[in-house]
Amino acid sequence: MGTITLKSVVEQVQRTLQDEGAGVQWPQGELLHYANQTYKDIADKDPSLYTRTANFTLAAGAEQVAPSDCTRIIKPISNMGTAGATPGKTVFWQPYEDFVRFKPDFRNDSSDTEIKYFLQPEGERKYYYCYPPASATTYVRVNYEAIPSDGTINGVNGGSSDSVIPFDNTKMTMLWAGILRLAFSKEGADGNSMFADKYDGLFNREFQIDMAVDRVTKSKRLGEDD
């Protein structure tokens, strides 16, 4: 999560649009809507840019469904007891297909409040299994890719506080360009489509730069440049 407020990004967008003061074409409430849409566009393009660590409340049994804001489980971390407050033993991934061959009836084993493994069929994201099957009211700490919550600006569209952007500060240009591309997509002004294309190109170019930097960083970490 960054330290820059969404309000400051929206104000920068207004300066770029030269749309400040009375009688604006793009009210802050409208730009806030575009910002929240861009949050989701960024996370959809690269889910690794927005991750969370939180407790999953497991349903009784082996079959589980990830929370609504989870797009992909990165890894389980640890048991958190029956109150979600006490870190316990580590929970590990197990390859689903291998585990099922070894223990095809694992769903029928006795339930427990201490989970050993998470299992997920290949290609699945929302549905997974735990072993042993969970007892009612069992918590596990999990790191996962998530859908960003809507940002707020104090006094705009009912907002009571100025939230910070949900990404690293280095992604501010990406967010700024993303808001502008949506703002210029608004009908009613000549030449807007040209600017919409310009900022859409910049928005996507920021992703390409970010992905290139990430590849170089991973390469150096693995020693491939030595």
mmCIF file of N, CA and C in Angstrom, residues 25-155:
data_model
loop_
_atom_site.group_PDB
_atom_site.id
_atom_site.type_symbol
_atom_site.label_atom_id
_atom_site.label_comp_id
_atom_site.label_asym_id
_atom_site.label_seq_id
_atom_site.Cartn_x
_atom_site.Cartn_y
_atom_site.Cartn_z
ATOM 1 N N GLN A 25 -15.949 20.456 -15.744
ATOM 2 C CA GLN A 25 -16.545 19.430 -16.605
ATOM 3 C C GLN A 25 -16.483 18.056 -15.945
ATOM 4 N N TRP A 26 -15.424 17.854 -15.133
ATOM 5 C CA TRP A 26 -15.248 16.564 -14.458
ATOM 6 C C TRP A 26 -15.254 16.794 -12.938
ATOM 7 N N PRO A 27 -16.398 16.745 -12.284
ATOM 8 C CA PRO A 27 -16.438 16.904 -10.817
ATOM 9 C C PRO A 27 -15.598 15.830 -10.121
ATOM 10 N N GLN A 28 -15.158 16.145 -8.905
ATOM 11 C CA GLN A 28 -14.325 15.194 -8.163
ATOM 12 C C GLN A 28 -15.035 13.858 -7.959
ATOM 13 N N GLY A 29 -16.343 13.900 -7.774
ATOM 14 C CA GLY A 29 -17.079 12.648 -7.593
ATOM 15 C C GLY A 29 -16.972 11.747 -8.809
ATOM 16 N N GLU A 30 -16.971 12.343 -9.995
ATOM 17 C CA GLU A 30 -16.836 11.578 -11.227
ATOM 18 C C GLU A 30 -15.422 11.014 -11.351
ATOM 19 N N LEU A 31 -14.420 11.836 -11.035
ATOM 20 C CA LEU A 31 -13.029 11.380 -11.102
ATOM 21 C C LEU A 31 -12.759 10.291 -10.058
ATOM 22 N N LEU A 32 -13.422 10.392 -8.915
ATOM 23 C CA LEU A 32 -13.302 9.347 -7.901
ATOM 24 C C LEU A 32 -13.831 8.022 -8.440
ATOM 25 N N HIS A 33 -14.932 8.078 -9.152
ATOM 26 C CA HIS A 33 -15.482 6.867 -9.782
ATOM 27 C C HIS A 33 -14.480 6.276 -10.770
ATOM 28 N N TYR A 34 -13.863 7.126 -11.588
ATOM 29 C CA TYR A 34 -12.869 6.654 -12.551
ATOM 30 C C TYR A 34 -11.651 6.063 -11.832
ATOM 31 N N ALA A 35 -11.277 6.670 -10.710
ATOM 32 C CA ALA A 35 -10.128 6.169 -9.944
ATOM 33 C C ALA A 35 -10.400 4.762 -9.420
ATOM 34 N N ASN A 36 -11.594 4.553 -8.884
ATOM 35 C CA ASN A 36 -11.921 3.235 -8.339
ATOM 36 C C ASN A 36 -12.031 2.183 -9.445
ATOM 37 N N GLN A 37 -12.489 2.593 -10.621
ATOM 38 C CA GLN A 37 -12.496 1.669 -11.754
ATOM 39 C C GLN A 37 -11.068 1.334 -12.158
ATOM 40 N N THR A 38 -10.176 2.337 -12.113
ATOM 41 C CA THR A 38 -8.780 2.105 -12.475
ATOM 42 C C THR A 38 -8.089 1.201 -11.464
ATOM 43 N N TYR A 39 -8.434 1.325 -10.171
ATOM 44 C CA TYR A 39 -7.922 0.377 -9.172
ATOM 45 C C TYR A 39 -8.148 -1.055 -9.647
ATOM 46 N N LYS A 40 -9.376 -1.318 -10.052
ATOM 47 C CA LYS A 40 -9.747 -2.684 -10.446
ATOM 48 C C LYS A 40 -9.084 -3.075 -11.769
ATOM 49 N N ASP A 41 -8.931 -2.103 -12.679
ATOM 50 C CA ASP A 41 -8.257 -2.391 -13.951
ATOM 51 C C ASP A 41 -6.796 -2.761 -13.717
ATOM 52 N N ILE A 42 -6.142 -2.058 -12.794
ATOM 53 C CA ILE A 42 -4.741 -2.339 -12.485
ATOM 54 C C ILE A 42 -4.601 -3.731 -11.878
ATOM 55 N N ALA A 43 -5.456 -4.038 -10.912
ATOM 56 C CA ALA A 43 -5.390 -5.355 -10.262
ATOM 57 C C ALA A 43 -5.753 -6.469 -11.231
ATOM 58 N N ASP A 44 -6.634 -6.177 -12.192
ATOM 59 C CA ASP A 44 -7.011 -7.185 -13.180
ATOM 60 C C ASP A 44 -5.858 -7.452 -14.150
ATOM 61 N N LYS A 45 -5.140 -6.405 -14.542
ATOM 62 C CA LYS A 45 -4.007 -6.567 -15.455
ATOM 63 C C LYS A 45 -2.836 -7.275 -14.789
ATOM 64 N N ASP A 46 -2.566 -6.932 -13.538
ATOM 65 C CA ASP A 46 -1.456 -7.554 -12.820
ATOM 66 C C ASP A 46 -1.871 -7.760 -11.364
ATOM 67 N N PRO A 47 -2.508 -8.913 -11.055
ATOM 68 C CA PRO A 47 -3.008 -9.152 -9.695
ATOM 69 C C PRO A 47 -1.933 -9.092 -8.618
ATOM 70 N N SER A 48 -0.650 -9.310 -9.005
ATOM 71 C CA SER A 48 0.418 -9.305 -8.001
ATOM 72 C C SER A 48 0.659 -7.904 -7.422
ATOM 73 N N LEU A 49 0.106 -6.869 -8.058
ATOM 74 C CA LEU A 49 0.311 -5.510 -7.567
ATOM 75 C C LEU A 49 -0.520 -5.207 -6.325
ATOM 76 N N TYR A 50 -1.541 -6.022 -6.066
ATOM 77 C CA TYR A 50 -2.349 -5.785 -4.867
ATOM 78 C C TYR A 50 -2.556 -7.100 -4.136
ATOM 79 N N THR A 51 -1.838 -7.282 -3.051
ATOM 80 C CA THR A 51 -1.963 -8.501 -2.259
ATOM 81 C C THR A 51 -2.351 -8.149 -0.830
ATOM 82 N N ARG A 52 -2.960 -9.110 -0.172
ATOM 83 C CA ARG A 52 -3.370 -8.933 1.224
ATOM 84 C C ARG A 52 -2.979 -10.159 2.029
ATOM 85 N N THR A 53 -2.826 -9.958 3.317
ATOM 86 C CA THR A 53 -2.673 -11.065 4.252
ATOM 87 C C THR A 53 -3.775 -10.931 5.290
ATOM 88 N N ALA A 54 -4.600 -11.968 5.404
ATOM 89 C CA ALA A 54 -5.748 -11.906 6.302
ATOM 90 C C ALA A 54 -6.135 -13.320 6.711
ATOM 91 N N ASN A 55 -7.000 -13.402 7.698
ATOM 92 C CA ASN A 55 -7.508 -14.702 8.134
ATOM 93 C C ASN A 55 -8.641 -15.167 7.221
ATOM 94 N N PHE A 56 -8.580 -16.410 6.785
ATOM 95 C CA PHE A 56 -9.704 -17.046 6.112
ATOM 96 C C PHE A 56 -10.487 -17.818 7.174
ATOM 97 N N THR A 57 -11.778 -17.623 7.203
ATOM 98 C CA THR A 57 -12.646 -18.412 8.070
ATOM 99 C C THR A 57 -13.072 -19.642 7.288
ATOM 100 N N LEU A 58 -12.647 -20.824 7.730
ATOM 101 C CA LEU A 58 -12.924 -22.047 6.994
ATOM 102 C C LEU A 58 -14.306 -22.583 7.318
ATOM 103 N N ALA A 59 -14.970 -23.088 6.299
ATOM 104 C CA ALA A 59 -16.246 -23.760 6.503
ATOM 105 C C ALA A 59 -15.985 -25.158 7.043
ATOM 106 N N ALA A 60 -16.954 -25.737 7.718
ATOM 107 C CA ALA A 60 -16.806 -27.101 8.212
ATOM 108 C C ALA A 60 -16.652 -28.061 7.031
ATOM 109 N N GLY A 61 -15.648 -28.927 7.093
ATOM 110 C CA GLY A 61 -15.416 -29.875 6.016
ATOM 111 C C GLY A 61 -14.157 -29.552 5.232
ATOM 112 N N ALA A 62 -13.922 -30.318 4.171
ATOM 113 C CA ALA A 62 -12.712 -30.145 3.366
ATOM 114 C C ALA A 62 -12.881 -29.094 2.267
ATOM 115 N N GLU A 63 -14.067 -28.984 1.701
ATOM 116 C CA GLU A 63 -14.281 -28.071 0.569
ATOM 117 C C GLU A 63 -14.424 -26.633 1.064
ATOM 118 N N GLN A 64 -13.658 -25.726 0.414
ATOM 119 C CA GLN A 64 -13.620 -24.339 0.839
ATOM 120 C C GLN A 64 -13.784 -23.400 -0.360
ATOM 121 N N VAL A 65 -14.269 -22.197 -0.074
ATOM 122 C CA VAL A 65 -14.397 -21.152 -1.092
ATOM 123 C C VAL A 65 -13.657 -19.920 -0.585
ATOM 124 N N ALA A 66 -12.772 -19.361 -1.411
ATOM 125 C CA ALA A 66 -12.025 -18.172 -1.021
ATOM 126 C C ALA A 66 -12.969 -16.980 -0.860
ATOM 127 N N PRO A 67 -12.615 -16.008 -0.029
ATOM 128 C CA PRO A 67 -13.469 -14.822 0.148
ATOM 129 C C PRO A 67 -13.710 -14.090 -1.168
ATOM 130 N N SER A 68 -14.741 -13.283 -1.195
ATOM 131 C CA SER A 68 -15.156 -12.633 -2.439
ATOM 132 C C SER A 68 -14.094 -11.696 -3.005
ATOM 133 N N ASP A 69 -13.219 -11.138 -2.158
ATOM 134 C CA ASP A 69 -12.206 -10.214 -2.668
ATOM 135 C C ASP A 69 -10.924 -10.918 -3.095
ATOM 136 N N CYS A 70 -10.874 -12.247 -2.989
ATOM 137 C CA CYS A 70 -9.679 -13.016 -3.337
ATOM 138 C C CYS A 70 -9.740 -13.460 -4.794
ATOM 139 N N THR A 71 -8.707 -13.113 -5.572
ATOM 140 C CA THR A 71 -8.624 -13.574 -6.956
ATOM 141 C C THR A 71 -7.702 -14.781 -7.098
ATOM 142 N N ARG A 72 -6.744 -14.931 -6.166
ATOM 143 C CA ARG A 72 -5.864 -16.109 -6.187
ATOM 144 C C ARG A 72 -5.159 -16.229 -4.854
ATOM 145 N N ILE A 73 -5.140 -17.439 -4.306
ATOM 146 C CA ILE A 73 -4.383 -17.685 -3.083
ATOM 147 C C ILE A 73 -2.903 -17.801 -3.448
ATOM 148 N N ILE A 74 -2.070 -17.001 -2.815
ATOM 149 C CA ILE A 74 -0.627 -17.109 -3.037
ATOM 150 C C ILE A 74 -0.061 -18.232 -2.173
ATOM 151 N N LYS A 75 -0.323 -18.164 -0.868
ATOM 152 C CA LYS A 75 0.117 -19.240 0.001
ATOM 153 C C LYS A 75 -0.605 -19.164 1.343
ATOM 154 N N PRO A 76 -0.895 -20.322 1.941
ATOM 155 C CA PRO A 76 -1.364 -20.324 3.330
ATOM 156 C C PRO A 76 -0.159 -20.066 4.236
ATOM 157 N N ILE A 77 -0.405 -19.494 5.392
ATOM 158 C CA ILE A 77 0.706 -19.150 6.284
ATOM 159 C C ILE A 77 0.690 -19.984 7.556
ATOM 160 N N SER A 78 -0.363 -19.827 8.357
ATOM 161 C CA SER A 78 -0.384 -20.559 9.627
ATOM 162 C C SER A 78 -1.802 -20.716 10.135
ATOM 163 N N ASN A 79 -1.978 -21.691 11.001
ATOM 164 C CA ASN A 79 -3.235 -21.807 11.746
ATOM 165 C C ASN A 79 -3.375 -20.601 12.666
ATOM 166 N N MET A 80 -4.630 -20.204 12.891
ATOM 167 C CA MET A 80 -4.901 -19.066 13.770
ATOM 168 C C MET A 80 -5.914 -19.416 14.856
ATOM 169 N N GLY A 81 -6.072 -20.708 15.135
ATOM 170 C CA GLY A 81 -6.937 -21.136 16.224
ATOM 171 C C GLY A 81 -8.411 -20.980 15.917
ATOM 172 N N THR A 82 -9.219 -21.118 16.942
ATOM 173 C CA THR A 82 -10.676 -21.044 16.768
ATOM 174 C C THR A 82 -11.219 -19.641 17.011
ATOM 175 N N ALA A 83 -10.316 -18.701 17.370
ATOM 176 C CA ALA A 83 -10.744 -17.316 17.573
ATOM 177 C C ALA A 83 -10.070 -16.381 16.576
ATOM 178 N N GLY A 84 -9.172 -16.916 15.765
ATOM 179 C CA GLY A 84 -8.488 -16.095 14.768
ATOM 180 C C GLY A 84 -7.447 -15.163 15.333
ATOM 181 N N ALA A 85 -6.963 -15.438 16.547
ATOM 182 C CA ALA A 85 -6.052 -14.501 17.211
ATOM 183 C C ALA A 85 -4.733 -15.122 17.653
ATOM 184 N N THR A 86 -4.598 -16.436 17.539
ATOM 185 C CA THR A 86 -3.397 -17.105 18.068
ATOM 186 C C THR A 86 -2.666 -17.843 16.959
ATOM 187 N N PRO A 87 -1.504 -17.328 16.500
ATOM 188 C CA PRO A 87 -0.751 -18.027 15.460
ATOM 189 C C PRO A 87 -0.325 -19.417 15.926
ATOM 190 N N GLY A 88 -0.521 -20.404 15.040
ATOM 191 C CA GLY A 88 -0.161 -21.782 15.371
ATOM 192 C C GLY A 88 0.784 -22.367 14.342
ATOM 193 N N LYS A 89 0.646 -23.651 14.080
ATOM 194 C CA LYS A 89 1.547 -24.340 13.167
ATOM 195 C C LYS A 89 1.364 -23.863 11.722
ATOM 196 N N THR A 90 2.460 -23.948 10.971
ATOM 197 C CA THR A 90 2.454 -23.552 9.568
ATOM 198 C C THR A 90 1.534 -24.461 8.757
ATOM 199 N N VAL A 91 0.856 -23.872 7.775
ATOM 200 C CA VAL A 91 0.028 -24.623 6.825
ATOM 201 C C VAL A 91 0.765 -24.627 5.487
ATOM 202 N N PHE A 92 0.841 -25.770 4.825
ATOM 203 C CA PHE A 92 1.599 -25.911 3.589
ATOM 204 C C PHE A 92 0.681 -26.213 2.409
ATOM 205 N N TRP A 93 1.136 -25.807 1.204
ATOM 206 C CA TRP A 93 0.492 -26.269 -0.024
ATOM 207 C C TRP A 93 0.859 -27.721 -0.254
ATOM 208 N N GLN A 94 -0.079 -28.500 -0.779
ATOM 209 C CA GLN A 94 0.188 -29.840 -1.284
ATOM 210 C C GLN A 94 -0.395 -29.935 -2.694
ATOM 211 N N PRO A 95 0.320 -30.532 -3.651
ATOM 212 C CA PRO A 95 -0.254 -30.703 -4.991
ATOM 213 C C PRO A 95 -1.528 -31.544 -4.916
ATOM 214 N N TYR A 96 -2.626 -30.993 -5.386
ATOM 215 C CA TYR A 96 -3.927 -31.646 -5.258
ATOM 216 C C TYR A 96 -3.933 -33.021 -5.917
ATOM 217 N N GLU A 97 -3.460 -33.090 -7.172
ATOM 218 C CA GLU A 97 -3.529 -34.354 -7.914
ATOM 219 C C GLU A 97 -2.726 -35.451 -7.228
ATOM 220 N N ASP A 98 -1.527 -35.139 -6.737
ATOM 221 C CA ASP A 98 -0.694 -36.128 -6.047
ATOM 222 C C ASP A 98 -1.345 -36.570 -4.744
ATOM 223 N N PHE A 99 -1.914 -35.607 -4.019
ATOM 224 C CA PHE A 99 -2.519 -35.931 -2.728
ATOM 225 C C PHE A 99 -3.731 -36.837 -2.900
ATOM 226 N N VAL A 100 -4.537 -36.552 -3.925
ATOM 227 C CA VAL A 100 -5.733 -37.360 -4.167
ATOM 228 C C VAL A 100 -5.356 -38.790 -4.549
ATOM 229 N N ARG A 101 -4.295 -38.970 -5.310
ATOM 230 C CA ARG A 101 -3.853 -40.332 -5.643
ATOM 231 C C ARG A 101 -3.407 -41.082 -4.394
ATOM 232 N N PHE A 102 -2.769 -40.361 -3.484
ATOM 233 C CA PHE A 102 -2.296 -40.966 -2.248
ATOM 234 C C PHE A 102 -3.439 -41.215 -1.269
ATOM 235 N N LYS A 103 -4.398 -40.273 -1.235
ATOM 236 C CA LYS A 103 -5.481 -40.353 -0.242
ATOM 237 C C LYS A 103 -6.797 -39.913 -0.887
ATOM 238 N N PRO A 104 -7.390 -40.779 -1.704
ATOM 239 C CA PRO A 104 -8.577 -40.381 -2.473
ATOM 240 C C PRO A 104 -9.803 -40.062 -1.627
ATOM 241 N N ASP A 105 -9.864 -40.569 -0.406
ATOM 242 C CA ASP A 105 -11.039 -40.345 0.445
ATOM 243 C C ASP A 105 -10.771 -39.308 1.532
ATOM 244 N N PHE A 106 -9.834 -38.382 1.285
ATOM 245 C CA PHE A 106 -9.433 -37.429 2.334
ATOM 246 C C PHE A 106 -10.600 -36.583 2.829
ATOM 247 N N ARG A 107 -11.616 -36.366 1.979
ATOM 248 C CA ARG A 107 -12.757 -35.535 2.377
ATOM 249 C C ARG A 107 -13.548 -36.151 3.529
ATOM 250 N N ASN A 108 -13.426 -37.467 3.691
ATOM 251 C CA ASN A 108 -14.211 -38.169 4.711
ATOM 252 C C ASN A 108 -13.451 -38.394 6.011
ATOM 253 N N ASP A 109 -12.220 -37.905 6.100
ATOM 254 C CA ASP A 109 -11.456 -38.052 7.342
ATOM 255 C C ASP A 109 -12.061 -37.190 8.452
ATOM 256 N N SER A 110 -11.666 -37.472 9.663
ATOM 257 C CA SER A 110 -12.165 -36.714 10.809
ATOM 258 C C SER A 110 -11.735 -35.249 10.719
ATOM 259 N N SER A 111 -12.615 -34.379 11.147
ATOM 260 C CA SER A 111 -12.317 -32.949 11.109
ATOM 261 C C SER A 111 -11.413 -32.546 12.268
ATOM 262 N N ASP A 112 -10.781 -31.389 12.118
ATOM 263 C CA ASP A 112 -9.834 -30.914 13.127
ATOM 264 C C ASP A 112 -9.794 -29.394 13.074
ATOM 265 N N THR A 113 -9.378 -28.778 14.172
ATOM 266 C CA THR A 113 -9.210 -27.324 14.203
ATOM 267 C C THR A 113 -7.799 -26.918 13.796
ATOM 268 N N GLU A 114 -6.916 -27.892 13.588
ATOM 269 C CA GLU A 114 -5.546 -27.607 13.141
ATOM 270 C C GLU A 114 -5.356 -28.138 11.728
ATOM 271 N N ILE A 115 -5.154 -27.232 10.779
ATOM 272 C CA ILE A 115 -5.029 -27.589 9.373
ATOM 273 C C ILE A 115 -3.559 -27.824 9.024
ATOM 274 N N LYS A 116 -3.303 -28.871 8.232
ATOM 275 C CA LYS A 116 -1.933 -29.161 7.795
ATOM 276 C C LYS A 116 -1.666 -28.663 6.385
ATOM 277 N N TYR A 117 -2.662 -28.836 5.490
ATOM 278 C CA TYR A 117 -2.420 -28.549 4.085
ATOM 279 C C TYR A 117 -3.584 -27.794 3.441
ATOM 280 N N PHE A 118 -3.255 -26.973 2.470
ATOM 281 C CA PHE A 118 -4.198 -26.468 1.485
ATOM 282 C C PHE A 118 -3.930 -27.206 0.175
ATOM 283 N N LEU A 119 -4.999 -27.533 -0.551
ATOM 284 C CA LEU A 119 -4.887 -28.201 -1.840
ATOM 285 C C LEU A 119 -5.801 -27.489 -2.830
ATOM 286 N N GLN A 120 -5.326 -27.322 -4.071
ATOM 287 C CA GLN A 120 -6.151 -26.645 -5.060
ATOM 288 C C GLN A 120 -5.939 -27.296 -6.428
ATOM 289 N N PRO A 121 -7.011 -27.744 -7.070
ATOM 290 C CA PRO A 121 -6.881 -28.334 -8.407
ATOM 291 C C PRO A 121 -6.237 -27.361 -9.381
ATOM 292 N N GLU A 122 -5.480 -27.869 -10.312
ATOM 293 C CA GLU A 122 -4.801 -27.041 -11.297
ATOM 294 C C GLU A 122 -5.810 -26.191 -12.082
ATOM 295 N N GLY A 123 -5.513 -24.909 -12.229
ATOM 296 C CA GLY A 123 -6.381 -23.997 -12.961
ATOM 297 C C GLY A 123 -7.487 -23.377 -12.127
ATOM 298 N N GLU A 124 -7.696 -23.866 -10.903
ATOM 299 C CA GLU A 124 -8.748 -23.326 -10.037
ATOM 300 C C GLU A 124 -8.202 -22.147 -9.238
ATOM 301 N N ARG A 125 -9.055 -21.198 -8.915
ATOM 302 C CA ARG A 125 -8.643 -20.043 -8.127
ATOM 303 C C ARG A 125 -9.531 -19.819 -6.901
ATOM 304 N N LYS A 126 -10.845 -19.972 -7.064
ATOM 305 C CA LYS A 126 -11.758 -19.655 -5.971
ATOM 306 C C LYS A 126 -11.986 -20.832 -5.035
ATOM 307 N N TYR A 127 -11.962 -22.047 -5.574
ATOM 308 C CA TYR A 127 -12.270 -23.222 -4.762
ATOM 309 C C TYR A 127 -10.984 -23.960 -4.397
ATOM 310 N N TYR A 128 -10.930 -24.424 -3.160
ATOM 311 C CA TYR A 128 -9.765 -25.169 -2.696
ATOM 312 C C TYR A 128 -10.208 -26.134 -1.599
ATOM 313 N N TYR A 129 -9.278 -26.935 -1.119
ATOM 314 C CA TYR A 129 -9.567 -27.901 -0.058
ATOM 315 C C TYR A 129 -8.559 -27.723 1.068
ATOM 316 N N CYS A 130 -8.967 -28.144 2.244
ATOM 317 C CA CYS A 130 -8.035 -28.168 3.369
ATOM 318 C C CYS A 130 -7.976 -29.584 3.931
ATOM 319 N N TYR A 131 -6.836 -29.902 4.522
ATOM 320 C CA TYR A 131 -6.685 -31.210 5.163
ATOM 321 C C TYR A 131 -5.926 -31.036 6.473
ATOM 322 N N PRO A 132 -6.421 -31.688 7.541
ATOM 323 C CA PRO A 132 -7.673 -32.438 7.586
ATOM 324 C C PRO A 132 -8.877 -31.513 7.379
ATOM 325 N N PRO A 133 -10.046 -32.113 7.105
ATOM 326 C CA PRO A 133 -11.248 -31.281 6.984
ATOM 327 C C PRO A 133 -11.407 -30.388 8.210
ATOM 328 N N ALA A 134 -11.848 -29.174 8.006
ATOM 329 C CA ALA A 134 -11.929 -28.209 9.100
ATOM 330 C C ALA A 134 -13.133 -28.451 9.985
ATOM 331 N N SER A 135 -12.916 -28.250 11.275
ATOM 332 C CA SER A 135 -14.043 -28.168 12.202
ATOM 333 C C SER A 135 -14.670 -26.787 12.057
ATOM 334 N N ALA A 136 -15.867 -26.634 12.554
ATOM 335 C CA ALA A 136 -16.510 -25.327 12.512
ATOM 336 C C ALA A 136 -15.659 -24.305 13.262
ATOM 337 N N THR A 137 -15.649 -23.087 12.781
ATOM 338 C CA THR A 137 -14.907 -21.975 13.366
ATOM 339 C C THR A 137 -13.415 -22.289 13.443
ATOM 340 N N THR A 138 -12.807 -22.420 12.283
ATOM 341 C CA THR A 138 -11.360 -22.622 12.169
ATOM 342 C C THR A 138 -10.802 -21.512 11.290
ATOM 343 N N TYR A 139 -9.676 -20.925 11.726
ATOM 344 C CA TYR A 139 -9.075 -19.808 10.995
ATOM 345 C C TYR A 139 -7.668 -20.151 10.529
ATOM 346 N N VAL A 140 -7.351 -19.684 9.306
ATOM 347 C CA VAL A 140 -6.003 -19.839 8.766
ATOM 348 C C VAL A 140 -5.562 -18.499 8.190
ATOM 349 N N ARG A 141 -4.329 -18.100 8.503
ATOM 350 C CA ARG A 141 -3.750 -16.874 7.941
ATOM 351 C C ARG A 141 -3.282 -17.165 6.520
ATOM 352 N N VAL A 142 -3.680 -16.298 5.559
ATOM 353 C CA VAL A 142 -3.415 -16.567 4.151
ATOM 354 C C VAL A 142 -2.940 -15.292 3.448
ATOM 355 N N ASN A 143 -1.958 -15.446 2.571
ATOM 356 C CA ASN A 143 -1.531 -14.356 1.694
ATOM 357 C C ASN A 143 -2.180 -14.574 0.335
ATOM 358 N N TYR A 144 -2.811 -13.527 -0.226
ATOM 359 C CA TYR A 144 -3.559 -13.725 -1.463
ATOM 360 C C TYR A 144 -3.622 -12.451 -2.299
ATOM 361 N N GLU A 145 -3.854 -12.640 -3.601
ATOM 362 C CA GLU A 145 -4.108 -11.534 -4.505
ATOM 363 C C GLU A 145 -5.566 -11.134 -4.352
ATOM 364 N N ALA A 146 -5.814 -9.812 -4.289
ATOM 365 C CA ALA A 146 -7.155 -9.352 -3.931
ATOM 366 C C ALA A 146 -7.662 -8.275 -4.870
ATOM 367 N N ILE A 147 -8.952 -8.013 -4.771
ATOM 368 C CA ILE A 147 -9.598 -6.910 -5.484
ATOM 369 C C ILE A 147 -9.557 -5.681 -4.573
ATOM 370 N N PRO A 148 -8.965 -4.581 -5.020
ATOM 371 C CA PRO A 148 -8.876 -3.402 -4.149
ATOM 372 C C PRO A 148 -10.258 -2.869 -3.760
ATOM 373 N N SER A 149 -10.357 -2.432 -2.513
ATOM 374 C CA SER A 149 -11.569 -1.747 -2.074
ATOM 375 C C SER A 149 -11.608 -0.352 -2.675
ATOM 376 N N ASP A 150 -12.805 0.215 -2.780
ATOM 377 C CA ASP A 150 -12.933 1.569 -3.307
ATOM 378 C C ASP A 150 -12.223 2.568 -2.404
ATOM 379 N N GLY A 151 -11.544 3.526 -3.033
ATOM 380 C CA GLY A 151 -10.929 4.614 -2.292
ATOM 381 C C GLY A 151 -11.952 5.693 -1.967
ATOM 382 N N THR A 152 -11.610 6.580 -1.031
ATOM 383 C CA THR A 152 -12.531 7.635 -0.610
ATOM 384 C C THR A 152 -11.811 8.984 -0.555
ATOM 385 N N ILE A 153 -12.594 10.027 -0.731
ATOM 386 C CA ILE A 153 -12.141 11.406 -0.547
ATOM 387 C C ILE A 153 -13.109 12.064 0.428
ATOM 388 N N ASN A 154 -12.578 12.694 1.449
ATOM 389 C CA ASN A 154 -13.425 13.302 2.476
ATOM 390 C C ASN A 154 -14.378 14.324 1.856
ATOM 391 N N GLY A 155 -15.684 14.111 2.087
ATOM 392 C CA GLY A 155 -16.691 15.032 1.602
ATOM 393 C C GLY A 155 -17.145 14.807 0.172
#
